[in-house]
Every structure is written in C-alpha cells, then in structure tokens.
mmCIF file of C-alpha atoms and ligand atoms in Angstrom:
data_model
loop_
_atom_site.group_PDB
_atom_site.id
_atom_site.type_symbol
_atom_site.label_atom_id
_atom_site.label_comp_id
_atom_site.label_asym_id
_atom_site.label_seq_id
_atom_site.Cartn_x
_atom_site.Cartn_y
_atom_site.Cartn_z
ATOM 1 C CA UNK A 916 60.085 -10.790 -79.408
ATOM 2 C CA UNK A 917 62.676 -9.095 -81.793
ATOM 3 C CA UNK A 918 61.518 -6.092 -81.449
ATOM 4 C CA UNK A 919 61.667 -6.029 -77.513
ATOM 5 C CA UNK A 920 65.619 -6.685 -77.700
ATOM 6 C CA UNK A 921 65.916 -4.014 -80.317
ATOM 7 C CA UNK A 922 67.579 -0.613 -78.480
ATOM 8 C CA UNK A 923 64.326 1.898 -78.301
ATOM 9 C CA UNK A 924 63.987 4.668 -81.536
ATOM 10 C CA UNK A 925 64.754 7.441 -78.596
ATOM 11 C CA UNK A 926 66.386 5.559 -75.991
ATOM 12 C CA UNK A 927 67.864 7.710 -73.115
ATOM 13 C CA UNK A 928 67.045 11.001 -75.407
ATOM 14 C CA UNK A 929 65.224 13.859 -73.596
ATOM 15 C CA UNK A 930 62.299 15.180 -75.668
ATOM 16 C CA UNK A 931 60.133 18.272 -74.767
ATOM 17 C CA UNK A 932 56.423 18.755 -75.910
ATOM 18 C CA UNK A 933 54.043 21.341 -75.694
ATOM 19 C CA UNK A 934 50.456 20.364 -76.346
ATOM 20 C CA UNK A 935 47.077 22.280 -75.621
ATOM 21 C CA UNK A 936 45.783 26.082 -76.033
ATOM 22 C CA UNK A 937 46.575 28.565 -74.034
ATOM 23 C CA UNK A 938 44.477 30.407 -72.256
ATOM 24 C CA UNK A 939 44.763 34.260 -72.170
ATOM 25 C CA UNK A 940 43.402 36.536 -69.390
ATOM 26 C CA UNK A 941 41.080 39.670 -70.157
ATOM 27 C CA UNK A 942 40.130 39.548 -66.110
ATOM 28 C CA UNK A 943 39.960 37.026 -63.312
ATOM 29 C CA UNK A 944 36.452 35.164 -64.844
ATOM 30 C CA UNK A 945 37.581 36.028 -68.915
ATOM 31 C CA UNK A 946 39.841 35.094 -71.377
ATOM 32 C CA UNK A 947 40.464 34.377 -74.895
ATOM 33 C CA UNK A 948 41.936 30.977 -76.083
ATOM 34 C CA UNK A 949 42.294 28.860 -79.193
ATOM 35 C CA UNK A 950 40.480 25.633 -80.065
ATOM 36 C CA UNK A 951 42.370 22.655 -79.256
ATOM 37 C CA UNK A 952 41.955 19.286 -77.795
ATOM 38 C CA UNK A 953 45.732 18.671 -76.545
ATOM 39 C CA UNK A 954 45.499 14.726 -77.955
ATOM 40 C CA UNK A 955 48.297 14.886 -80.294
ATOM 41 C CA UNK A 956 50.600 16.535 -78.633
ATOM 42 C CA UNK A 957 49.742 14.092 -75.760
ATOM 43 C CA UNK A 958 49.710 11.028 -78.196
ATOM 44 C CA UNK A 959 53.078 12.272 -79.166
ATOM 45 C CA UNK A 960 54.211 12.787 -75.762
ATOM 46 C CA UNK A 961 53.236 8.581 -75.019
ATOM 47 C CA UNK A 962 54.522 7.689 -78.283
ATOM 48 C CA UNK A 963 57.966 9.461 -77.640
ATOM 49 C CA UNK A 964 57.963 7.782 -74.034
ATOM 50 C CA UNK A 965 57.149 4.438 -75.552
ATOM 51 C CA UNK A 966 60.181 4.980 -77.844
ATOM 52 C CA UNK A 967 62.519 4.947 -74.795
ATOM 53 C CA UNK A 968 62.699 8.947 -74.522
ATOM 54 C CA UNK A 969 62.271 11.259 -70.995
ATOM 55 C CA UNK A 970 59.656 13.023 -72.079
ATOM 56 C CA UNK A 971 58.428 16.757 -70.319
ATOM 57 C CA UNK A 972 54.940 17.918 -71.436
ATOM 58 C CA UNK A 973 54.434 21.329 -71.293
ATOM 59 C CA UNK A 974 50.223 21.355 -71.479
ATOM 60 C CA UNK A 975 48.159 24.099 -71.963
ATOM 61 C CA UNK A 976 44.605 23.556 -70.186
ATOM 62 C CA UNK A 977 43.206 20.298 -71.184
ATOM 63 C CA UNK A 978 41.200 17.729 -69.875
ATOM 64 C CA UNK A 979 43.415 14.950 -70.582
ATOM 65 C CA UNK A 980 45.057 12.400 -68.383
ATOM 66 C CA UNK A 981 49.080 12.049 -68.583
ATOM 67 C CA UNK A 982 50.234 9.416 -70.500
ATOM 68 C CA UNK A 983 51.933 7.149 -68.049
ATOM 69 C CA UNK A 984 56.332 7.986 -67.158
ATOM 70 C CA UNK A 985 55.846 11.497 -68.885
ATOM 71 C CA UNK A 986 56.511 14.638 -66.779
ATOM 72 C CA UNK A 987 53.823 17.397 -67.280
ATOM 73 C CA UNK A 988 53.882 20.846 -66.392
ATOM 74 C CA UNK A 989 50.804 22.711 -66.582
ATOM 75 C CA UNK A 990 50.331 25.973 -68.377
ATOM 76 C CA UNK A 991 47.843 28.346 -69.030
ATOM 77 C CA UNK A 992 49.131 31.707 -70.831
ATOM 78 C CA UNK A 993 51.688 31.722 -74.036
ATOM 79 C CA UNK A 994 54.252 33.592 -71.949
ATOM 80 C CA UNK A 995 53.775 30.615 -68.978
ATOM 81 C CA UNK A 996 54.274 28.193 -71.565
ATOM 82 C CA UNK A 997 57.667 30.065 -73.293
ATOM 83 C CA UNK A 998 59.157 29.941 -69.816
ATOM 84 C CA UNK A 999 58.532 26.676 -68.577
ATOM 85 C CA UNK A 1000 59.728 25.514 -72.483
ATOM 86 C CA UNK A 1001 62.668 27.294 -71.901
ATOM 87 C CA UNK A 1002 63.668 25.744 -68.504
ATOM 88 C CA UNK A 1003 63.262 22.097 -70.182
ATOM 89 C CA UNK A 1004 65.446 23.125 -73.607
ATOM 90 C CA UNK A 1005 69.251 23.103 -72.307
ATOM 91 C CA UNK A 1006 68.643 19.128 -71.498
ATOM 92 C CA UNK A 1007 66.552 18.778 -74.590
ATOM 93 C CA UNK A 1008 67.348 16.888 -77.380
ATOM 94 C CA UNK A 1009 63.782 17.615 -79.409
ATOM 95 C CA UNK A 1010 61.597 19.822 -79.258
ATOM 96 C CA UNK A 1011 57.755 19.126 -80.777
ATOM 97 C CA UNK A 1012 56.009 22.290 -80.776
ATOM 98 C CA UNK A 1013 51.569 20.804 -81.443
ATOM 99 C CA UNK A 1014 50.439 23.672 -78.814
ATOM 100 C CA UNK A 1015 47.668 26.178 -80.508
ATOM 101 C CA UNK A 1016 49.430 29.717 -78.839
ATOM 102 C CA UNK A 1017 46.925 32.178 -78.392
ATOM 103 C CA UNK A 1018 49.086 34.903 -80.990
ATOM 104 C CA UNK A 1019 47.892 37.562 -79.299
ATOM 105 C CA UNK A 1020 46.983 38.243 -75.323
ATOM 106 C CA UNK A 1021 44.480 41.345 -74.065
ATOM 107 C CA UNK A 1022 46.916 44.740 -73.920
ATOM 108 C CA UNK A 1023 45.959 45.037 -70.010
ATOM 109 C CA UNK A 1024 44.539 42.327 -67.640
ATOM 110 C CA UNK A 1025 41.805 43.937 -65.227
ATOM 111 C CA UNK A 1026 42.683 42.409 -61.575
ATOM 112 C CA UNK A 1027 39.104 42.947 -61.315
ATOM 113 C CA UNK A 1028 36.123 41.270 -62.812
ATOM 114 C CA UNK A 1029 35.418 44.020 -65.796
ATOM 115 C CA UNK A 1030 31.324 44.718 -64.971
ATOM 116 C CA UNK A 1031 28.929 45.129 -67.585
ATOM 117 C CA UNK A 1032 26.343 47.186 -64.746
ATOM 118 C CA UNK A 1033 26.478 50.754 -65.854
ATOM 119 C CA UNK A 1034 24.774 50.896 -69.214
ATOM 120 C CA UNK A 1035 28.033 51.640 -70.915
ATOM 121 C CA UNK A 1036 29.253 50.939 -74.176
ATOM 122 C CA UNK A 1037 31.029 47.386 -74.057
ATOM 123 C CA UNK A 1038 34.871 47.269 -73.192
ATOM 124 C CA UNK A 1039 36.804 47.855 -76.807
ATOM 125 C CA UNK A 1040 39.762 45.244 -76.196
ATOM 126 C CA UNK A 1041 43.380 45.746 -77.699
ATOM 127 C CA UNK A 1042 46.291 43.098 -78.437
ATOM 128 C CA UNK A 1043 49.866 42.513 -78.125
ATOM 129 C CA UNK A 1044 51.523 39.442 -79.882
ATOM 130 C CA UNK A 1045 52.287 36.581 -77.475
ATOM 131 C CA UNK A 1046 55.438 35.442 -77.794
ATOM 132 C CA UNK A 1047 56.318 32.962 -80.321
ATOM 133 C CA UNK A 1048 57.631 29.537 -78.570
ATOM 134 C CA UNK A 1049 58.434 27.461 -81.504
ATOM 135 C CA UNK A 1050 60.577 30.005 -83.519
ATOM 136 C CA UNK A 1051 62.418 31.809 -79.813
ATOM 137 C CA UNK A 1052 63.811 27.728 -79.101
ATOM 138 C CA UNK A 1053 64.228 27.153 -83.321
ATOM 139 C CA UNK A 1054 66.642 30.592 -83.320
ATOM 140 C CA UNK A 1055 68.356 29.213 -79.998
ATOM 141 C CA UNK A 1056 72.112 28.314 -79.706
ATOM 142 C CA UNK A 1057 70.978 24.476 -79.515
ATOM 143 C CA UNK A 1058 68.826 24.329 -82.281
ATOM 144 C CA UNK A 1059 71.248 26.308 -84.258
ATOM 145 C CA UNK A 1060 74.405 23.998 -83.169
ATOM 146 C CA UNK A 1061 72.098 21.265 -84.316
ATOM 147 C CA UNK A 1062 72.128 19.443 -80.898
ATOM 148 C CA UNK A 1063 68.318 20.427 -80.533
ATOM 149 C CA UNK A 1064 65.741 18.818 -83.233
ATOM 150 C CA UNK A 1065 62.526 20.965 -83.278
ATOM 151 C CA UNK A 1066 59.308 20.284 -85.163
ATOM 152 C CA UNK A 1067 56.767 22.441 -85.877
ATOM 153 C CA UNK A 1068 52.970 21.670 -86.269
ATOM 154 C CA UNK A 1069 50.713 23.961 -88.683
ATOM 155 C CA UNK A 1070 46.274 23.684 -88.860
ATOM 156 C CA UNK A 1071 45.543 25.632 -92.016
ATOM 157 C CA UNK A 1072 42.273 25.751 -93.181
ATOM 158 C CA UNK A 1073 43.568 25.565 -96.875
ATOM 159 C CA UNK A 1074 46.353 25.767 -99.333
ATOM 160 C CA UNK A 1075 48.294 23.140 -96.664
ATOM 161 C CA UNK A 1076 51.410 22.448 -98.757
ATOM 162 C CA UNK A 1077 52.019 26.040 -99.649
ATOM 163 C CA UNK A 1078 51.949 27.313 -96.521
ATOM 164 C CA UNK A 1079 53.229 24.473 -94.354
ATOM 165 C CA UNK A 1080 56.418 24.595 -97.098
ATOM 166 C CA UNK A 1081 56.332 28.692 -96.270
ATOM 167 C CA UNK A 1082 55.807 28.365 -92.588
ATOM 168 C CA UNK A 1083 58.841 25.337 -92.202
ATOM 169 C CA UNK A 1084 60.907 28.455 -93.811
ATOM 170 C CA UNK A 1085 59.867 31.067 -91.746
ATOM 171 C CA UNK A 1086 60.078 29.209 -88.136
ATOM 172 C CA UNK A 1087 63.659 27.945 -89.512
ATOM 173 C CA UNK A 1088 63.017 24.401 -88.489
ATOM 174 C CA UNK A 1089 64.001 21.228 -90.201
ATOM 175 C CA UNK A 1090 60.508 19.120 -90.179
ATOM 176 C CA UNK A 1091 56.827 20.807 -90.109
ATOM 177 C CA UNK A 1092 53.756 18.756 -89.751
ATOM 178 C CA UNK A 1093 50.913 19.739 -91.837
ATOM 179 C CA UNK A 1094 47.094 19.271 -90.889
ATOM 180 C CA UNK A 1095 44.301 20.707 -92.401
ATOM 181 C CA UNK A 1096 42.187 22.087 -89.163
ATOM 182 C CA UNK A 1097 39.355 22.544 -87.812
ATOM 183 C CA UNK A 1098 37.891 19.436 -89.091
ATOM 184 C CA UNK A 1099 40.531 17.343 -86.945
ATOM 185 C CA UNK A 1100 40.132 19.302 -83.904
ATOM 186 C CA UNK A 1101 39.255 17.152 -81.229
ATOM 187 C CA UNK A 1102 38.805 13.579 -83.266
ATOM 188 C CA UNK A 1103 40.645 10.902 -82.646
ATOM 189 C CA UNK A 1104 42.123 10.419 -85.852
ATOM 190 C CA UNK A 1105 44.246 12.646 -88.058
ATOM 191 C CA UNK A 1106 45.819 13.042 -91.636
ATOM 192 C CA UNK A 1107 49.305 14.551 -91.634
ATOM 193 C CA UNK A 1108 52.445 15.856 -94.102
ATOM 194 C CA UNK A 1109 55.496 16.038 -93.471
ATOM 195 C CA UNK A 1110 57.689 18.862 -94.718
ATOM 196 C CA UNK A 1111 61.371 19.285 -95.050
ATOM 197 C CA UNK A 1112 64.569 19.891 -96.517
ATOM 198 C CA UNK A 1113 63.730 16.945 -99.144
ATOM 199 C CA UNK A 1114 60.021 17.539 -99.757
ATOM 200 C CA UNK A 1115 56.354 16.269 -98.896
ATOM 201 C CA UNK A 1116 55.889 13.285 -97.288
ATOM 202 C CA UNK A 1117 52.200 11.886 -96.567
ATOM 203 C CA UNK A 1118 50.614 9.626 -93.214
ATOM 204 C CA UNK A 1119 47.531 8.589 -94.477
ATOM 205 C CA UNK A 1120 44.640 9.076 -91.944
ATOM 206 C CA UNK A 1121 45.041 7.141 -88.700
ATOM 207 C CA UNK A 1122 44.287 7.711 -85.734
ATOM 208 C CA UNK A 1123 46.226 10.398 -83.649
ATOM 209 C CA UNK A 1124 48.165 7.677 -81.457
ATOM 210 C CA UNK A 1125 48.866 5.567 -84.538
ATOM 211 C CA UNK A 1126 50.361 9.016 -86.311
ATOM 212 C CA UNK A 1127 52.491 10.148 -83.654
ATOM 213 C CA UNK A 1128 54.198 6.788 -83.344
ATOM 214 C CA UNK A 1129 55.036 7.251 -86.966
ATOM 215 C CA UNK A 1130 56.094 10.876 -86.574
ATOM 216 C CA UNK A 1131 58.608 9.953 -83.392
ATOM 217 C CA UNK A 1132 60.405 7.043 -85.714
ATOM 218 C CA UNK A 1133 60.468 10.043 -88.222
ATOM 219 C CA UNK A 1134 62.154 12.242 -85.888
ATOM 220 C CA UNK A 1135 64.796 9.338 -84.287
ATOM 221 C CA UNK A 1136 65.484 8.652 -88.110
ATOM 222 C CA UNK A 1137 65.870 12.419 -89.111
ATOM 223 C CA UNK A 1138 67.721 13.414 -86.216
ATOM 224 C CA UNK A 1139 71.168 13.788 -86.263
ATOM 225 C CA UNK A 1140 72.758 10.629 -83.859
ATOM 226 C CA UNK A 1141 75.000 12.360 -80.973
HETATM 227 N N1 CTP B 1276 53.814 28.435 -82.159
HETATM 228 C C1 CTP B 1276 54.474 28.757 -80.975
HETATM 229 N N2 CTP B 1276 54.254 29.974 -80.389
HETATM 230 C C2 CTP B 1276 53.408 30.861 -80.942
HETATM 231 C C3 CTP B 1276 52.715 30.529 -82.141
HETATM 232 C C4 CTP B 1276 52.948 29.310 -82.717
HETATM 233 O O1 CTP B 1276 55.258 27.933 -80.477
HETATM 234 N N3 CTP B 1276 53.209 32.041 -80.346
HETATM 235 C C5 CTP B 1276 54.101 27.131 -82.805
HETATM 236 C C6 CTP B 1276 52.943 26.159 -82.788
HETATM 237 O O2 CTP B 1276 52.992 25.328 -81.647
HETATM 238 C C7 CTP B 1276 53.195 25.381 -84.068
HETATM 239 C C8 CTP B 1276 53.842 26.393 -84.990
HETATM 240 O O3 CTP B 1276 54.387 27.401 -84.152
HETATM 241 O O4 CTP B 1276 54.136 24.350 -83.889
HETATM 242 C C9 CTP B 1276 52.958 26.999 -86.005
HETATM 243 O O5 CTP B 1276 51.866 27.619 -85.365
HETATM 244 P P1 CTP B 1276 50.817 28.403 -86.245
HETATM 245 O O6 CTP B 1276 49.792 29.027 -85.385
HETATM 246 O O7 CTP B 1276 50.352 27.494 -87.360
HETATM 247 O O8 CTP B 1276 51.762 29.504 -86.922
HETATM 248 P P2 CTP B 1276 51.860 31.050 -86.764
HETATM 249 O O9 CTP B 1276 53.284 31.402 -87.002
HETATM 250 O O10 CTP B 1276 51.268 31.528 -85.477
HETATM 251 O O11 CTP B 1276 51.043 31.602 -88.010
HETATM 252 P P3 CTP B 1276 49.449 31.794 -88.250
HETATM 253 O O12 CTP B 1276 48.708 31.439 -86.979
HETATM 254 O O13 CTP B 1276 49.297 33.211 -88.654
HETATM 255 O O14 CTP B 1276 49.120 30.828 -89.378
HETATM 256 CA CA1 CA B 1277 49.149 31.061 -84.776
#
C-alpha cells in the first residue's frame, strides 16, 4: 500500500527503446537478419512503463504483443530503425539500445526476386556497415549535455567483462549491460552485468521481466534528476 503512494522510479520521464533484429533486404523474398527474440527489450519497455515512464518502442520484426500504454513503431532495416530512433530522441530522456542491428546490409537490393534458373554460379553478395544507432544518439548533443541517459546492451559469446568494459568505452555511454549470448536468446530468463563508470555490477539469473525491472530502478537511480 506504501509503495502505491510512492511517486513512480520514472514518473512523467520519456524513455525510448529499441528491441528486435533487423531485417536486411538482398531482394523482395531475401534478407539477412540477426537472431533475436525482442523479449527484453520488450520486458524493458513494460517495466519502464510500469515505472511511470512514456515509453516509444522502436521494434524490429518480432512476434511479440505490445506491452500494454507503450507506443511501438515497427521497423524492419537498421537505417528504418536509426530514423524512427532519431525522431523519438529530442523528447527523450533515456535511451535503451537491446536491438541486435544487422552491422552490415547487402551493397545493392535487387527490386527483383534474384533467380537461381540459369545454371549460373550463385550471386557473390557484398556489404556496407549499417549504421550504428546506439553510438550516432550516444555522440548526440543530448547525450553529450547529459539530458539524454543511454544504455547499451552487448551478447558476447565470451570474455563478457573485457569486452562489455571495452565496448561501454567505445559507444561512450555511461551503463552497458552484459549477457553472454546465444544461450539466452529467446528464453525467458536472463543473467546480466552491469558496467560503468564505478565497475561490475551482477543480476543474478531471473527471468527477463524480473531483470528489466531491476535494470529501469538502475537507470532512475543512475540518472541524473532534471
Ligand atoms: N547497436 C546499434 N546499432 C548498430 C549496432 C549496435 O544501436 N548498428 C547497439 C546495440 O543495440 C547494443 C550495442 O550497440 O546496444 C552493442 O551492440 P553489439 O552488436 O554488441 O556491438 P557492436 O558495436 O556492433 O560490436 P560487435 O557486434 O562487433 O561485437
Ligand atoms: Ca553488432
């Protein structure tokens, strides 16, 4: 009873997520895309909205239903998801970067379905690097001016405090979450660390929902009060 007369952790604070994979397109049947379920970024989204916040959720494609007073906007490619990031970040107050970007997108996209009749050799496919969401917002005037608090998420298959510690660095933002992927892709429950200025925190397993409600009172306690 207490606790429902207590002000909300993010009460009347705007708070963007992006969740999902995106989905990049070779031709108008084919793509290439990352593994990822969307549920934490989605259990953040509910958690942040249960903690009082507006939240937009920028989701790549997902099967997931939207957690209930969130505002989604539905993505498919990295440089979709950049845009409609960057139309939600002058009102933001946080920014929680969990999508899996695709880092790099087909060179060309055929506007026709590429045919395999012919007998030919198979198409040879070249790159270019999608844009990078979480480190464009993390270098922008708001983040900088410290009105904007972003979090980063990192899946590394090993050596998770090294390079969570080296990747907090190099995306210039003040809390990373560690997970060590793929074995957490899709669950329902998840083992995190936190990384920042002050060191390595651990949230013992739990499941996803239970983890981000723990990671938003991280956030409302880290972030700097307005
Ligand atoms: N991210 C992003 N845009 C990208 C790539 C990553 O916003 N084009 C964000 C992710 O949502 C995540 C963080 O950056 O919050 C780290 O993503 P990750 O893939 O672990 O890092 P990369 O810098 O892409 O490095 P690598 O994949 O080589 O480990
Ligand atoms: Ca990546």
């Amino acid at each position: 009873l207490i606790a429902f007369f207590q002000p909300k952790l993010l009460a009347g604070r705007r708070v963007v997520v992006t969740a999902g994979p995106t989905f990049e397109a070779l031709d108008p049947i084919r793509g290439i895309t990352n593994h990822s379920s969307g549920k934490m970024g989605f259990a953040i989204a509910r958690a942040a909205r249960e903690a009082g916040a507006e939240v937009a959720l920028i989701a790549g494609p997902v099967s997931l239903a939207t957690p209930r007073g969130v505002r989604r906007v539905d993505v498919k490619s990295a440089r979709q998801m950049l845009a409609a990031t960057e139309a939600e970040i002058p009102q933001a107050d946080v920014f929680v970067a969990t999508a899996a970007v695709a880092d790099w997108r087909p060179a060309t996209e055929s506007d026709q379905k590429i045919k395999k009749e012919g007998g030919g050799q198979p198409p040879v496919l070249t790159f270019t690097e999608n844009p990078d969401i979480l480190a464009t917002v993390a270098q922008g005037a708001r983040a900088r001016s410290g009105e904007l608090f972003c979090v980063g998420f990192a899946a590394e298959s090993h050596d998770l405090v090294r390079n969570a510690r080296a990747k907090r660095e190099r995306k210039g933002v003040p809390l990373l979450v560690g997970n060590i992927g793929p074995v957490t892709f899709g669950q329902d429950d998840n083992q995190m660390l936190l990384v920042d200025a002050q060191g390595v925190q651990e949230l013992p397993r739990a499941s996803k929902l239970v983890l981000a409600r723990q990671l938003v009172a991280e956030i409302a306690r880290r972030r700097v009060p307005a």
